[in-house]
Short mmCIF file of C-alpha atoms in Angstrom, two decimals:
data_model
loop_
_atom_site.label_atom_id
_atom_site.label_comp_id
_atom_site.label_asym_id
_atom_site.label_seq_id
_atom_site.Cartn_x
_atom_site.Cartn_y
_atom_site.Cartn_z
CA UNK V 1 20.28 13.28 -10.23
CA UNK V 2 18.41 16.85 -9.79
CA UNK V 3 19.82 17.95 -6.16
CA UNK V 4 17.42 20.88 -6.17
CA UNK V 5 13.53 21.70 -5.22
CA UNK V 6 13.15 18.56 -2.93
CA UNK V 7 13.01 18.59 1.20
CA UNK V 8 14.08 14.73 1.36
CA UNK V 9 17.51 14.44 1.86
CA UNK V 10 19.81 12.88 -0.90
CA UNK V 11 21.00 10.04 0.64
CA UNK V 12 17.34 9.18 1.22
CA UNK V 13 16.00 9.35 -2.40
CA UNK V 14 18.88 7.67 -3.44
CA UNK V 15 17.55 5.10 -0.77
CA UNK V 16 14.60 4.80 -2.32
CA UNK V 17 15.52 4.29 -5.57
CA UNK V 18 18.12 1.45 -4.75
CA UNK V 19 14.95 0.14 -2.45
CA UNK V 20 12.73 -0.10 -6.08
CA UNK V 21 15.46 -2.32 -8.01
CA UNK V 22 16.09 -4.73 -5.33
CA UNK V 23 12.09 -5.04 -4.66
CA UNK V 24 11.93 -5.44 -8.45
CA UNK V 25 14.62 -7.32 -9.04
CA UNK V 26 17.20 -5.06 -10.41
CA UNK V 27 19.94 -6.89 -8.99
CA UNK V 28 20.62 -10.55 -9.72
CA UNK V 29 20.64 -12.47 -5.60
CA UNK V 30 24.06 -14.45 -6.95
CA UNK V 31 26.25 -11.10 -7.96
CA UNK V 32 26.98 -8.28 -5.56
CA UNK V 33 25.48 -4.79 -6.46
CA UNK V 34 27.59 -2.17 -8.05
CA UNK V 35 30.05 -0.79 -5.22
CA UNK V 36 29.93 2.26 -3.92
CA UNK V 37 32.36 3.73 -6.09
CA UNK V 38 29.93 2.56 -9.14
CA UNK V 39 27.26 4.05 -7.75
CA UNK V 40 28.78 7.57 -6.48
CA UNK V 41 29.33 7.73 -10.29
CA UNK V 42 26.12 6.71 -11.74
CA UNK V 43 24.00 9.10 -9.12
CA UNK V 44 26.53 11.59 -9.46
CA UNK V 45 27.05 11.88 -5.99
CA UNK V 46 29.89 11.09 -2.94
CA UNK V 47 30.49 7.91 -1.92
CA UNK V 48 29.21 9.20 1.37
CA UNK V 49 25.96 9.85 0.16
CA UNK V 50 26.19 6.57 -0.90
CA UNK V 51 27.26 4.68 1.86
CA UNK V 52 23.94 6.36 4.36
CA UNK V 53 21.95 4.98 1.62
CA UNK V 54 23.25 1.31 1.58
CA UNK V 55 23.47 1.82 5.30
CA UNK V 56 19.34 2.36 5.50
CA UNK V 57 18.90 -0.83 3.13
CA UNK V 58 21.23 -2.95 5.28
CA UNK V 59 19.39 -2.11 8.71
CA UNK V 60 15.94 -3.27 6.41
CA UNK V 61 17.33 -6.62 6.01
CA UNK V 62 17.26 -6.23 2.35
CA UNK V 63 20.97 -6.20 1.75
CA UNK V 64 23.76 -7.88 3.22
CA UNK V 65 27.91 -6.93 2.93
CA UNK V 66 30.33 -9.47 2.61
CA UNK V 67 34.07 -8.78 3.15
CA UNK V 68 36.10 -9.11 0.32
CA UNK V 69 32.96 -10.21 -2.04
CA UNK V 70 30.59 -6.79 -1.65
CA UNK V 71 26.97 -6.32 -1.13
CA UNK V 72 24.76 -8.71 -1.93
CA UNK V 73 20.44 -8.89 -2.32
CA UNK V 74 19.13 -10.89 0.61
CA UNK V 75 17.53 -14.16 -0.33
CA UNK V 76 14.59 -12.93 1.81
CA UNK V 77 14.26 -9.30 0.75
CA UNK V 78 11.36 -10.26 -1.92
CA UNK V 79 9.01 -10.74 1.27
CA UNK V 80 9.00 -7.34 1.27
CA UNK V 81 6.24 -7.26 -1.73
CA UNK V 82 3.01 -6.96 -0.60
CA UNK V 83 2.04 -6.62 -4.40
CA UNK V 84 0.56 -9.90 -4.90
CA UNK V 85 -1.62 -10.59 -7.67
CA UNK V 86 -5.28 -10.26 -7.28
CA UNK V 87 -7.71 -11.56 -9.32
CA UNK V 88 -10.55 -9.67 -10.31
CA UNK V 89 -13.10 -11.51 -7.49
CA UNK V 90 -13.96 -10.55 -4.26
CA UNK V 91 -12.08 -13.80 -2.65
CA UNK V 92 -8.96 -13.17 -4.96
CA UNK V 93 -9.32 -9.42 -2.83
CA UNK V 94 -9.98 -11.42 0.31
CA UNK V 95 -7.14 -13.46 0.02
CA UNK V 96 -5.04 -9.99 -0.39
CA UNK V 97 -5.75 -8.00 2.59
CA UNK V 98 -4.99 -11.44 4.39
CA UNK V 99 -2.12 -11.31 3.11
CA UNK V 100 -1.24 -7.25 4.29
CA UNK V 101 -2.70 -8.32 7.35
CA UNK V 102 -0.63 -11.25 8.49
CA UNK V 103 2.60 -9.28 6.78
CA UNK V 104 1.81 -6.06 8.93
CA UNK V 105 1.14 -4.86 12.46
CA UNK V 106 -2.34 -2.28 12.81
CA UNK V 107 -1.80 1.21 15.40
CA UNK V 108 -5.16 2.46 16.35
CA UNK V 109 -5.26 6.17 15.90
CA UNK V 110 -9.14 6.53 16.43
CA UNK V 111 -12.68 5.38 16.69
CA UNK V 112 -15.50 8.03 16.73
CA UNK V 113 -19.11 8.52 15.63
CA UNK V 114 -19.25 11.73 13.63
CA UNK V 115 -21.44 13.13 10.37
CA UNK V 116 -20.08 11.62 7.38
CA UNK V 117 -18.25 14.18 5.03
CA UNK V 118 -19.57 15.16 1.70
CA UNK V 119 -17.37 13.33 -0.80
CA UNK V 120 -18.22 10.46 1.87
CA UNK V 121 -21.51 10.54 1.60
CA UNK V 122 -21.24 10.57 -2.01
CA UNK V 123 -19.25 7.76 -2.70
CA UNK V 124 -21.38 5.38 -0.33
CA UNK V 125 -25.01 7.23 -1.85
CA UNK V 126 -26.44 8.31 1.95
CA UNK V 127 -27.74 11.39 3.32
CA UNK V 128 -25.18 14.19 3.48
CA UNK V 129 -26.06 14.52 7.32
CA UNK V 130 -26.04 10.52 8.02
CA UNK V 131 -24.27 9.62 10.70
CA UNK V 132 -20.94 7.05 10.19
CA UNK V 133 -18.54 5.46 12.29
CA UNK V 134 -14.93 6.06 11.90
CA UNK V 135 -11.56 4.75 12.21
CA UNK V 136 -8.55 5.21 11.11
CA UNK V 137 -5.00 3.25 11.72
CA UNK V 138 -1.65 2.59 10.23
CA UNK V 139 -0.28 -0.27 9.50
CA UNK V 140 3.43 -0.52 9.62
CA UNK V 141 5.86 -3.29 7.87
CA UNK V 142 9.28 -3.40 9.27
CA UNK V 143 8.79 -0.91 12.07
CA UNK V 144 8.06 1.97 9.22
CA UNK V 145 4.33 3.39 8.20
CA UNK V 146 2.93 0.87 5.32
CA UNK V 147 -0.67 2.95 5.36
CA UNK V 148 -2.97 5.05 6.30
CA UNK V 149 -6.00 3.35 6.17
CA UNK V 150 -9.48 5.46 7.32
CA UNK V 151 -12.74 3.26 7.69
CA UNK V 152 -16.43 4.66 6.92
CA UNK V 153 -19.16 2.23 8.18
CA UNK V 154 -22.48 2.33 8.84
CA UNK V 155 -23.82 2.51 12.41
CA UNK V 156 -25.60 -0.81 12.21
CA UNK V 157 -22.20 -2.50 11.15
CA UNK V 158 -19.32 -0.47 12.69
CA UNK V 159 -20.98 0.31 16.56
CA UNK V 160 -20.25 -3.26 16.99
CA UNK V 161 -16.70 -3.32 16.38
CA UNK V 162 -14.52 -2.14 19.46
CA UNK V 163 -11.08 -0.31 19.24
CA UNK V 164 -9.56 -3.55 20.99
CA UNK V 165 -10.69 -5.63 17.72
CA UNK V 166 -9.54 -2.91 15.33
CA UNK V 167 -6.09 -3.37 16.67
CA UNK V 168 -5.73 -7.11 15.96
CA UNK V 169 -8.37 -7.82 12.60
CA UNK V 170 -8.88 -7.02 9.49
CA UNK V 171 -11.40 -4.22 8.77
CA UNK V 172 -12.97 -7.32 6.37
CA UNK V 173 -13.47 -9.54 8.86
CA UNK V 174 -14.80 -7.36 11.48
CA UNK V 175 -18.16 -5.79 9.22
CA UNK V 176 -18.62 -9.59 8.28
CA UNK V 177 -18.63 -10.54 11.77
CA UNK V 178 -21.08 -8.15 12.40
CA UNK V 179 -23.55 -9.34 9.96
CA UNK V 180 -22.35 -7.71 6.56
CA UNK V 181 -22.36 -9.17 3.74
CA UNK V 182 -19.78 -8.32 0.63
CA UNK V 183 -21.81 -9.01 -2.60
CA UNK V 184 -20.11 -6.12 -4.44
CA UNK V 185 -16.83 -3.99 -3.96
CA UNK V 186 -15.67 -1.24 -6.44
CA UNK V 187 -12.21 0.25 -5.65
CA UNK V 188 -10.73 3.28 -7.47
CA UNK V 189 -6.59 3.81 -7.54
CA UNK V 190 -5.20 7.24 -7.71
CA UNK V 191 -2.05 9.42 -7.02
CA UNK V 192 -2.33 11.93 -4.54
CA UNK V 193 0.22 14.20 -2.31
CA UNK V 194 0.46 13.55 1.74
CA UNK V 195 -1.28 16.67 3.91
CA UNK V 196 -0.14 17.55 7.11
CA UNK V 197 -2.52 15.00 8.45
CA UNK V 198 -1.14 12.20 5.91
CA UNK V 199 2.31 13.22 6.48
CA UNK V 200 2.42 12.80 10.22
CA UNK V 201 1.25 9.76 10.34
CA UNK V 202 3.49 8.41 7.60
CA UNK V 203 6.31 9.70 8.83
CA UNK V 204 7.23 11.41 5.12
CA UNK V 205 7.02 15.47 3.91
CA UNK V 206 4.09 17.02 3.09
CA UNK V 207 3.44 16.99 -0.43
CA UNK V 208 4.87 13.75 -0.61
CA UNK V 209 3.73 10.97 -3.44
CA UNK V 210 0.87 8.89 -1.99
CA UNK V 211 -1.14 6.17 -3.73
CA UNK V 212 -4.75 6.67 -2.29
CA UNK V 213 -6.73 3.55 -2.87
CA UNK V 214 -10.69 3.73 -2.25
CA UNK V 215 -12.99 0.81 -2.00
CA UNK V 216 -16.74 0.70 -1.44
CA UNK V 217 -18.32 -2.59 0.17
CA UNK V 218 -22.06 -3.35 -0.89
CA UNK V 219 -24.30 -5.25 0.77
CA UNK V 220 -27.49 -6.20 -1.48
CA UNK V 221 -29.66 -5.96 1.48
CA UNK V 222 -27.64 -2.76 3.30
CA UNK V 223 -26.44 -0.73 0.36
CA UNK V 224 -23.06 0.47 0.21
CA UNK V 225 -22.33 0.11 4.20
CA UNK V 226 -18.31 0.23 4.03
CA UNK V 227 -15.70 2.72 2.38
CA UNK V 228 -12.20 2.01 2.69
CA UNK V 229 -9.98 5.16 2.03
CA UNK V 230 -5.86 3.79 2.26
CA UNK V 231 -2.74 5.65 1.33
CA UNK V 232 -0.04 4.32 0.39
CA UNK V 233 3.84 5.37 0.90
CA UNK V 234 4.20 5.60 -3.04
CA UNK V 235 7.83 3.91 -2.94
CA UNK V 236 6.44 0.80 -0.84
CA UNK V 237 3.06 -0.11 -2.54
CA UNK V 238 2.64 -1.64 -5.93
CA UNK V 239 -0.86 -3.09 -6.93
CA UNK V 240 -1.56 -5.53 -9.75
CA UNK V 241 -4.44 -7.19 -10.81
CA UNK V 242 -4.98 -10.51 -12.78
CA UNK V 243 -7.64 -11.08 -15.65
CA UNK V 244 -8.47 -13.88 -16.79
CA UNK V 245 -10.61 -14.57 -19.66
CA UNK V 246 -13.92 -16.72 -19.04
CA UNK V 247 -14.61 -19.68 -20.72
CA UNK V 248 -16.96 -18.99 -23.68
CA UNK V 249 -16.79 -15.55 -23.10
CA UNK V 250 -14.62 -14.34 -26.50
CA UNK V 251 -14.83 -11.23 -27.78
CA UNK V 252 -15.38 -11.46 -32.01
CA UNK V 253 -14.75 -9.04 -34.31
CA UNK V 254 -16.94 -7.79 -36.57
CA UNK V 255 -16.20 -9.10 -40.59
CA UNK V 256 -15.80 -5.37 -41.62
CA UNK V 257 -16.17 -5.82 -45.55
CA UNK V 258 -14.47 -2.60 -47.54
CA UNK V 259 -15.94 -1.34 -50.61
#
């Protein structure tokens, strides 16, 4: 493992790698993990280093040790994945953000009326100068930041919601109770690296790697009236979608003839 060029401690990358196999299933539940000794060796590191890592993943719940038999995956520790599949449908997203929401707890950070940014405006087609309301929160799973999630509404939709319901509801559920409706959502996924602002409320380094998820809710009769920008811890977010081909809806291929 490259000990140079990074601020996060060793033990802690180490951390997060051992955090990625057990989330994905590295490590059978029914046989211990490598010990410590195995893994000093692999990572090319002390057992020390080592045993703060295991020490971080044993406080999460995701591993337990048994005396005399070693360290084992907890039978619970795949509750940790918050990467359910989605279908490509707005209630296949619905049914997703129910599910963050009833696996997380929401922090208000803040609620304000302000001039919506450029790249804002963009994204949602209003006037450069048009005025939005904003929030932004973090969600947090197991007492650590999950997200960073900031909200871009409308005035019509978002002067109805109050901080009290941003911290206990989903964004989703809050612009539909105030008379939005979602006819259309298009979401883009990128990497990105944590700013100072990102990074503080994440609790990682700046210039750490982020997942930065953007969504757009239309309205047919409001336009685009929502923009959800969320970023993601990088080594606690995993997103997959699931297609599924419609019934008469085969793609043929041409009869190319050669001559």
């Amino acid at each position: 493992m490259n000990k140079l060029a990074s601020p996060t401690p060793l033990y802690h990358r180490i951390y997060t790698v051992l955090r990625e196999r057990i989330i994905n299933g590295y490590y059978p539940a029914d046989l211990p993990v490598p010990s410590e000794a195995e893994l000093a060796q692999s990572f090319g590191v002390s057992r020390i280093t080592i045993r703060k890592a295991m020490k971080i993943l044993s406080d999460e719940g995701l591993v337990t040790r048994a005396r005399g038999r070693g360290t084992f995956v907890t039978d619970h520790s795949q509750q940790h994945r918050l990467n359910r599949a989605v279908v490509s449908n707005i209630n296949g997203l619905f049914n997703y953000l129910n599910t963050v929401g009833l696996s997380t707890t929401l922090r208000v950070i803040s609620i304000d009326k302000s001039e919506a940014p450029p790249r804002i405006a963009v994204l949602m087609g209003i006037a450069p100068d048009a005025q939005i309301v904003r929030s932004v929160r973090v969600r947090d799973l197991d007492g650590r930041p999950y997200s960073l999630s900031i909200a871009y509404l409308l005035p019509e939709i978002g002067s109805a919601i109050q901080e009290d319901d941003l911290a206990q509801n989903n964004m989703i559920d809050l612009v539909q109770q105030a008379g939005a409706r979602v006819d259309q959502v298009e979401q883009v996924l990128t990497a990105t690296l944590a700013d100072d602002y990102a990074a503080q409320h994440l609790q990682v380094p700046v210039g750490a790697a982020l997942m930065r998820m953007i969504r757009v809710f239309v309205d047919a009769r409001l336009g685009s009236f929502y923009l959800a920008e969320i970023l993601y811890c990088a080594d606690r977010y995993e997103y997959r979608v699931a297609l599924r081909r419609e019934p008469g809806q085969d793609f043929i291929l041409d009869d190319i003839q050669s001559g």
